[in-house]
PDB file of C-alpha atoms in Angstrom:
ATOM      1  CA  MET S  16      -1.742 236.442 -88.330  1.00 47.00           C
ATOM      2  CA  SER S  17      -0.981 233.031 -89.786  1.00 61.00           C
ATOM      3  CA  ASN S  18       1.470 230.774 -88.019  1.00 69.00           C
ATOM      4  CA  PRO S  19       3.902 228.812 -90.205  1.00 85.00           C
ATOM      5  CA  PHE S  20       4.266 225.993 -87.640  1.00 88.00           C
ATOM      6  CA  THR S  21       2.166 222.916 -87.209  1.00 95.00           C
ATOM      7  CA  TYR S  22       1.645 221.804 -83.626  1.00 96.00           C
ATOM      8  CA  THR S  23       3.863 218.778 -84.226  1.00 97.00           C
ATOM      9  CA  GLU S  24       6.710 220.861 -85.658  1.00 97.00           C
ATOM     10  CA  ALA S  25       6.579 223.340 -82.789  1.00 97.00           C
ATOM     11  CA  PHE S  26       6.385 220.585 -80.167  1.00 97.00           C
ATOM     12  CA  GLU S  27       9.275 218.616 -81.666  1.00 98.00           C
ATOM     13  CA  GLU S  28      11.488 221.700 -81.837  1.00 97.00           C
ATOM     14  CA  LEU S  29      10.570 222.558 -78.261  1.00 97.00           C
ATOM     15  CA  GLN S  30      11.490 219.031 -77.151  1.00 98.00           C
ATOM     16  CA  ALA S  31      14.840 219.364 -78.922  1.00 97.00           C
ATOM     17  CA  ILE S  32      15.591 222.651 -77.138  1.00 96.00           C
ATOM     18  CA  VAL S  33      14.661 221.165 -73.759  1.00 96.00           C
ATOM     19  CA  SER S  34      16.880 218.154 -74.420  1.00 96.00           C
ATOM     20  CA  GLU S  35      19.809 220.383 -75.371  1.00 95.00           C
ATOM     21  CA  ILE S  36      19.376 222.406 -72.180  1.00 92.00           C
ATOM     22  CA  GLU S  37      19.060 219.280 -70.019  1.00 94.00           C
ATOM     23  CA  ARG S  38      22.222 217.774 -71.516  1.00 95.00           C
ATOM     24  CA  GLY S  39      24.123 221.039 -71.090  1.00 93.00           C
ATOM     25  CA  GLU S  40      24.730 221.336 -74.827  1.00 90.00           C
ATOM     26  CA  ILE S  41      23.775 225.004 -74.997  1.00 91.00           C
ATOM     27  CA  SER S  42      26.356 227.637 -74.186  1.00 93.00           C
ATOM     28  CA  ILE S  43      25.507 230.613 -72.048  1.00 91.00           C
ATOM     29  CA  ASP S  44      25.736 232.713 -75.210  1.00 91.00           C
ATOM     30  CA  GLU S  45      22.987 230.648 -76.880  1.00 94.00           C
ATOM     31  CA  LEU S  46      20.796 230.154 -73.826  1.00 94.00           C
ATOM     32  CA  SER S  47      18.867 233.422 -74.074  1.00 94.00           C
ATOM     33  CA  THR S  48      18.111 232.859 -77.757  1.00 96.00           C
ATOM     34  CA  LYS S  49      16.983 229.278 -77.124  1.00 96.00           C
ATOM     35  CA  VAL S  50      14.758 230.306 -74.201  1.00 96.00           C
ATOM     36  CA  LYS S  51      13.144 233.023 -76.348  1.00 96.00           C
ATOM     37  CA  ARG S  52      12.568 230.478 -79.106  1.00 97.00           C
ATOM     38  CA  ALA S  53      11.108 228.004 -76.615  1.00 97.00           C
ATOM     39  CA  THR S  54       8.741 230.701 -75.350  1.00 97.00           C
ATOM     40  CA  LEU S  55       7.541 231.333 -78.911  1.00 97.00           C
ATOM     41  CA  LEU S  56       7.050 227.603 -79.502  1.00 97.00           C
ATOM     42  CA  ILE S  57       5.115 227.208 -76.247  1.00 97.00           C
ATOM     43  CA  GLY S  58       2.836 230.026 -77.399  1.00 97.00           C
ATOM     44  CA  VAL S  59       2.283 228.290 -80.743  1.00 96.00           C
ATOM     45  CA  CYS S  60       1.436 224.991 -79.054  1.00 97.00           C
ATOM     46  CA  LYS S  61      -0.881 226.653 -76.553  1.00 97.00           C
ATOM     47  CA  ALA S  62      -2.726 228.579 -79.286  1.00 96.00           C
ATOM     48  CA  LYS S  63      -3.170 225.464 -81.407  1.00 96.00           C
ATOM     49  CA  LEU S  64      -4.400 223.423 -78.432  1.00 97.00           C
ATOM     50  CA  THR S  65      -6.861 226.167 -77.465  1.00 97.00           C
ATOM     51  CA  ALA S  66      -8.149 226.453 -81.034  1.00 96.00           C
ATOM     52  CA  THR S  67      -8.531 222.689 -81.333  1.00 96.00           C
ATOM     53  CA  GLU S  68     -10.340 222.495 -78.009  1.00 97.00           C
ATOM     54  CA  GLY S  69     -12.784 225.143 -79.215  1.00 97.00           C
ATOM     55  CA  GLU S  70     -13.389 223.306 -82.472  1.00 96.00           C
ATOM     56  CA  VAL S  71     -13.981 219.996 -80.696  1.00 96.00           C
ATOM     57  CA  ASN S  72     -16.359 221.657 -78.227  1.00 95.00           C
ATOM     58  CA  ASN S  73     -18.308 223.172 -81.144  1.00 95.00           C
ATOM     59  CA  ILE S  74     -18.537 219.799 -82.869  1.00 94.00           C
ATOM     60  CA  LEU S  75     -19.740 218.138 -79.682  1.00 94.00           C
ATOM     61  CA  ALA S  76     -22.288 220.901 -79.074  1.00 93.00           C
ATOM     62  CA  ASN S  77     -23.612 220.491 -82.619  1.00 92.00           C
ATOM     63  CA  LEU S  78     -23.868 216.730 -82.157  1.00 90.00           C
ATOM     64  CA  GLU S  79     -25.935 217.240 -79.010  1.00 89.00           C
ATOM     65  CA  LYS S  80     -28.324 219.525 -80.924  1.00 86.00           C
ATOM     66  CA  GLU S  81     -28.891 217.019 -83.728  1.00 77.00           C
ATOM     67  CA  PRO S  82     -31.654 214.481 -83.156  1.00 69.00           C
ATOM     68  CA  ASN S  83     -30.415 210.965 -82.627  1.00 62.00           C
ATOM     69  CA  GLN S  84     -31.604 208.981 -85.651  1.00 53.00           C
ATOM     70  CA  SER S  85     -31.538 205.623 -83.891  1.00 51.00           C
ATOM     71  CA  GLU S  86     -33.867 206.938 -81.166  1.00 56.00           C
ATOM     72  CA  GLU S  87     -36.249 208.348 -83.778  1.00 55.00           C
ATOM     73  CA  GLU S  88     -36.291 205.075 -85.706  1.00 53.00           C
ATOM     74  CA  ALA S  89     -37.001 203.075 -82.564  1.00 52.00           C
ATOM     75  CA  GLY S  90     -39.811 205.418 -81.416  1.00 50.00           C
TER      76      GLY S  90
END
């Protein structure tokens, strides 16, 4: 399942919803819809952060496996 949001888009929309709630700009009628939307956006951000963390960990693991050229040249 592909997600149409980038992390930045989801985070910015989430910040906007939080700001609206904090300022009392959301009516009771809209609150449930906004909270559901915020929950979706939190899920998007969490998934993207988890995926990025995994990718970075893989890159770092691969770097540790590769011989260090400067050590080989010095030895």
